Structures are given as C-alpha cells and as structure tokens.
Coordinates of C-alpha atoms in Angstrom, one line a residue:
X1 CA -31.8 9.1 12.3
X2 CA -30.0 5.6 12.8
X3 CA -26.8 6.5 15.4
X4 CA -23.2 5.7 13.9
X5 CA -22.5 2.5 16.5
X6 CA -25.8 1.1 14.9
X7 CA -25.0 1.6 11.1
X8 CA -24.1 -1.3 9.5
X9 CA -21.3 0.1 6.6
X10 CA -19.3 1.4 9.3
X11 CA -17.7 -1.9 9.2
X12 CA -17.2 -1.8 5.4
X13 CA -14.9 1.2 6.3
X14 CA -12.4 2.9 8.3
X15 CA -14.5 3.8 10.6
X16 CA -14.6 -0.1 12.4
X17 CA -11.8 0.7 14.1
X18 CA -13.2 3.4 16.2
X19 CA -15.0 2.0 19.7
X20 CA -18.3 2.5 20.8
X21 CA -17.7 5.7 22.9
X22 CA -16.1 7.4 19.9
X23 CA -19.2 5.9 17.8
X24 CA -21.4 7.6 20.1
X25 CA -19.4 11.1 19.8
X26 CA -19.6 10.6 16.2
X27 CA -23.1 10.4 16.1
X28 CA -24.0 13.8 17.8
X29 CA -21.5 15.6 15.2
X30 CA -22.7 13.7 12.0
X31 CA -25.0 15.3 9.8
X32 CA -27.1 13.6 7.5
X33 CA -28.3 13.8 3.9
X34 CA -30.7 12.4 1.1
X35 CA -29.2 13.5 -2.0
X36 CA -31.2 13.0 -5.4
X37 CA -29.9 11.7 -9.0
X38 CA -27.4 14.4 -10.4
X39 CA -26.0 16.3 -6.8
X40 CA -22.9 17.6 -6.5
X41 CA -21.5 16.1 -3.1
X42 CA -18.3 18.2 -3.4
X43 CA -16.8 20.4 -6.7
X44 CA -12.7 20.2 -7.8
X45 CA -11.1 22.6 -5.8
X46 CA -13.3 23.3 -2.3
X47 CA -12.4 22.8 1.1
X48 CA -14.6 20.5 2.2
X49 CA -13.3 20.5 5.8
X50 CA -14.5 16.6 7.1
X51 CA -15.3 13.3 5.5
X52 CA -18.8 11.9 4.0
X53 CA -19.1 8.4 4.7
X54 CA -21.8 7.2 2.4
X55 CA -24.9 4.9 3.7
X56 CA -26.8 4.0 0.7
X57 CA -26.3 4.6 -3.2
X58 CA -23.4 5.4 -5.6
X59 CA -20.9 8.3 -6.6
X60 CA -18.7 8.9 -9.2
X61 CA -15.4 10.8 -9.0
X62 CA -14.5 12.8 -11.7
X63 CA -11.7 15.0 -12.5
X64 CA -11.8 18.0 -14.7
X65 CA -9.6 17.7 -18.0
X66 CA -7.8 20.0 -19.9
X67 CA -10.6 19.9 -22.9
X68 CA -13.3 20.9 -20.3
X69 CA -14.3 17.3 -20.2
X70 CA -14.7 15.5 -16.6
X71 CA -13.0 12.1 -16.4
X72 CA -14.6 9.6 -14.4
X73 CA -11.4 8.5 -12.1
X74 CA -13.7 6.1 -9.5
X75 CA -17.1 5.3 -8.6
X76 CA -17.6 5.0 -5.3
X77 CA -20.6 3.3 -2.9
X78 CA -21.9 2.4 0.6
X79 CA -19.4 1.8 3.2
X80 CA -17.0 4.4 1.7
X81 CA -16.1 7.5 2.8
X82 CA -15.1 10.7 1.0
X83 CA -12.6 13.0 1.2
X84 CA -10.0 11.4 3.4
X85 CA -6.9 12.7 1.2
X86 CA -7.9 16.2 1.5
X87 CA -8.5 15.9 5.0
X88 CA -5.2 14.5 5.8
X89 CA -3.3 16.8 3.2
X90 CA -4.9 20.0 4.0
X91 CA -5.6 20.7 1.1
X92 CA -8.9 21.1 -1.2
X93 CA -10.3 18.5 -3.3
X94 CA -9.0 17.2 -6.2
X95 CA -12.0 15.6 -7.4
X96 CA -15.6 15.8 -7.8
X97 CA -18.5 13.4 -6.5
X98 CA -21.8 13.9 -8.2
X99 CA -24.5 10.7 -7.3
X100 CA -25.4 8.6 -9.7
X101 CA -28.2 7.8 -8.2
X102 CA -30.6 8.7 -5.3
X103 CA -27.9 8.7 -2.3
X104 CA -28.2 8.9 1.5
X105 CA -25.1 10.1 3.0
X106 CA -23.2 11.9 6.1
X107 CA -20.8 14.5 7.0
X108 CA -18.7 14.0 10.3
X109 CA -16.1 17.0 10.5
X110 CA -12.6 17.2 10.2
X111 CA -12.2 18.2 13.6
X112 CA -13.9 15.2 15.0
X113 CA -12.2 13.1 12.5
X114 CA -8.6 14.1 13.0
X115 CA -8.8 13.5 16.9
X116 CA -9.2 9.7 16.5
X117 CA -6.0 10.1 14.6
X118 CA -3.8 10.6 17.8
X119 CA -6.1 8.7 20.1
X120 CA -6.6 5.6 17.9
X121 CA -4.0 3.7 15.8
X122 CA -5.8 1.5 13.9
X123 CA -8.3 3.8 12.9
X124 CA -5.1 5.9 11.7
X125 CA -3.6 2.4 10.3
X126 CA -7.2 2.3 8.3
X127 CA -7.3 5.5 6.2
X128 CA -3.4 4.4 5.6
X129 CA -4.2 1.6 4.1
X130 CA -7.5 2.7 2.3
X131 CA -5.3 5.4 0.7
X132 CA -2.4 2.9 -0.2
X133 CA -5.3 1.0 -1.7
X134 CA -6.5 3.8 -3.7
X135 CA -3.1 4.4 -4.9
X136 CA -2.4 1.1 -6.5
X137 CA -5.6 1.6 -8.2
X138 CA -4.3 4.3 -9.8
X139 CA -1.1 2.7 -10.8
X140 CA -3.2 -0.2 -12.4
X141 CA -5.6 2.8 -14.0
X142 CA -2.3 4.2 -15.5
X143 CA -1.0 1.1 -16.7
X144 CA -4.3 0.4 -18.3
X145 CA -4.9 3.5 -20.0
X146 CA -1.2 3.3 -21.4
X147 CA -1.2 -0.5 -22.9
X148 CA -4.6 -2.0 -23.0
X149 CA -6.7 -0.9 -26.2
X150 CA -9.8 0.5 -25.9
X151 CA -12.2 -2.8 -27.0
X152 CA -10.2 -4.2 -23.6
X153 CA -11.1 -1.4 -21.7
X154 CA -14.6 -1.5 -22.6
X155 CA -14.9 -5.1 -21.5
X156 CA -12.8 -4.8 -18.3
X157 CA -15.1 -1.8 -17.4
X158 CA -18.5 -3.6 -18.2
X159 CA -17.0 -6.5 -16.3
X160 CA -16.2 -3.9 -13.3
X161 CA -19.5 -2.3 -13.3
X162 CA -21.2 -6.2 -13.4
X163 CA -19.0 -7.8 -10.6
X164 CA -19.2 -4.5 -8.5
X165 CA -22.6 -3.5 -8.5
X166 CA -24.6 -6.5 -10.1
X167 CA -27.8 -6.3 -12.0
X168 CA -31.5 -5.9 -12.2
X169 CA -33.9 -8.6 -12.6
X170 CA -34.1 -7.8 -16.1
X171 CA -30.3 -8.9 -16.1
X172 CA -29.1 -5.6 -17.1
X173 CA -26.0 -3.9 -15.1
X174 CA -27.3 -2.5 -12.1
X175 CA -25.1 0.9 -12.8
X176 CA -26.6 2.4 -15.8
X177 CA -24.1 4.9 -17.2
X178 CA -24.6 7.1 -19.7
X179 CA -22.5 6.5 -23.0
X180 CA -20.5 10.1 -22.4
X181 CA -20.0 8.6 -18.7
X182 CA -19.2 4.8 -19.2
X183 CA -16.7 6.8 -22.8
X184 CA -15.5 8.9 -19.5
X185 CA -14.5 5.8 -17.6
X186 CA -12.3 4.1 -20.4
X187 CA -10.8 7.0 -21.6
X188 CA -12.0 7.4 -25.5
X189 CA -14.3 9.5 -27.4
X190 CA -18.4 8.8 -27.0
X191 CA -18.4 7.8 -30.6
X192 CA -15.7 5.3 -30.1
X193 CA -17.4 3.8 -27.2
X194 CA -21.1 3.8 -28.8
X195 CA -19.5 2.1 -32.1
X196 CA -17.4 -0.4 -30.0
X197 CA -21.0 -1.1 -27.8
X198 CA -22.8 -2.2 -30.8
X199 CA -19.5 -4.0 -32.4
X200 CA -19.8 -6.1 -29.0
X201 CA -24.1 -6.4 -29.4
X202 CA -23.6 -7.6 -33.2
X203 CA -21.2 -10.2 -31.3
X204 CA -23.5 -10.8 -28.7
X205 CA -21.3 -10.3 -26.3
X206 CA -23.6 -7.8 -24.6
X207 CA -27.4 -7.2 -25.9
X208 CA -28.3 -3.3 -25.3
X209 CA -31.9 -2.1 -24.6
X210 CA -31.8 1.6 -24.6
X211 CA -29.8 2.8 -22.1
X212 CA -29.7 -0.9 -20.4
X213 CA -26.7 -2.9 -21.0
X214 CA -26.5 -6.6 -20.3
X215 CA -23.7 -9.0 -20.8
X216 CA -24.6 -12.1 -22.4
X217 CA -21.2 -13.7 -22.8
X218 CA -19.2 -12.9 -19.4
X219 CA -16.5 -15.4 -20.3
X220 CA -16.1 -13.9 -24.0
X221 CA -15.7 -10.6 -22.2
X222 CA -12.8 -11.8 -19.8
X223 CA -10.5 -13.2 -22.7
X224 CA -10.8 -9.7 -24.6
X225 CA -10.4 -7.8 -21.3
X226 CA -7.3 -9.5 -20.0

C-alpha cells in the first residue's frame, strides 16, 4: 500500500499542507479500501468519525428528499476528501457518498485529523477554504435551481460532467449517469429529463447511444446553458 508522502492527490487537497513527518504519521493510521460500482462510502445521518480522501474513481453526494427521492448535491473524485464538515461540526453526515464507479479510497481518523488543526495553520487555512468553496457552490446551485429552466440545466450539467470528467475514446462523457441520476442532478422529473435528452439529440446537440451520451455541439450547448 503506496504511503501518504508518496501519493500523488495529496496535493490536489488539503492535505499538501501537512509536512513530511505528519505524512509519515498519516500513513500508519490510514486505512485503505477498493470499493466496487454501487457502495455506500457513508449513509445521511452516521458518525463517520474521520475523513476519506479518495485516490482513484468518483462519488456522488446525495441528499435524501422529502418524497423519498435522493438528490444528487455533488459528485466528487480523486484528490478530494470526504467528510470534513462533519468532522469539524461534530456532527453526523448530512449527505451520502455511494461510488459511481469502481473507487480506491482511505480513511485517516478524526483523531489524527483534528491534531494537525492546532499544530498546522495552513492545513487548518485549507479545509477553510475548501469548505468556503463548497459553500459558494451551493449559493450558485441555489441560484440555479431558482432561475435557470430546466433545458439550461440540462446543458450546464452535460457541460459539467464533459469539462470535469472528459470522455471515452468513443467520445461519449466519461461519467455515465443514469437518466434517474443525471434527472437527480438538475432537479426535474426522469420523464422531463429523458424528453428534454432526445429534444436535444433531434437537435443534434448531443447524439445518445444507450446509456452513452455525447455532445456534438459544445458551443450550442453553452448559449442555451448560460
């Protein structure tokens, strides 16, 4: 198992702050996992009790609604880390991270964690700013969901999911959603979303092979998401 002061997406997170001693510590607390397609990394409401930084694959966040549906609030990938809020607060989760695909991940306790807090400020400054970051995401979420319609949803999102993630050599968007998930993400019906999909394939805007989507016209796509 590769140590923590060797792991290259330490630097894509909060964790580059840390020195190599504290590295070093890290590494003989870590564990590590290989999560399939489909796991449940944490459930809504548990106390996870430590952060998962994840090394390889993609998560999405999703919070429970009132209709028993799960909203997709974020989809998270290498370099991040999990569960930083809850940490800090105290508190349990307000979320849940299921992989979308096959994931490689570890778990560095909250005890560990939370003495770099006193002992190193900019690690400190870090999960400050990651969390001021993942606030204004939710500000522009909200904003968003309140005034953009849901044809400019759609297209921001496939434009998300293409400039985040990329795509296969087949050209299709590397993140295959399923239509309930990708409906999840822009906050409308699965109906809705599969009649606006093949409104933007008669278009040919995006061309849709199965579950694969691929946009054909990005710059079409930008002038009806913005």
């Amino acid at each position: 198992m590769s140590k923590c002061e060797q792991c290259i997406v330490r630097e894509f997170s909060s964790l580059k702050a840390l020195t190599k001693d504290e590295l070093l510590k890290l590494s003989d607390c870590k564990t590590s996992y290989t999560l399939k397609k489909g796991a449940v990394i944490f459930e809504e409401g548990e106390n996870v009790n430590g952060i998962y930084c994840i090394k390889d694959g993609v998560c999405k966040l999703t919070k429970l609604s009132a209709n028993g549906k799960d909203h997709i609030v974020k989809l998270v990938t290498k370099g991040e880390l999990l569960g930083q809020r809850s940490m800090i607060s105290d508190e349990p989760v307000n979320l849940s991270a299921v992989a979308l695909n096959d994931m490689q991940v570890c778990f560095i306790p909250k005890a560990e964690v939370m003495g770099y807090f006193d002992k190193n400020n900019n690690f400190s400054m870090n999960v400050m700013k990651t969390m001021c970051g993942d606030l204004k995401e939710a500000d522009v979420q909200t904003v968003n969901l309140a005034q953009k319609t849901v044809k400019e949803r759609l297209a921001a999102t496939l434009l998300y999911l293409y400039q985040s993630f990329g795509e296969n050599d087949d050209k299709s968007l590397k993140i295959q959603l399923s239509r309930e998930e990708l409906a999840s993400m822009i906050g409308t019906a699965t109906e809705s979303c599969i009649r606006l999909l093949s409104d933007f394939n008669k278009q040919e805007l995006i061309a849709l092979d199965g579950k694969k989507i691929i946009l054909k016209d990005i710059s079409s796509l930008k002038k009806i998401a913005n």
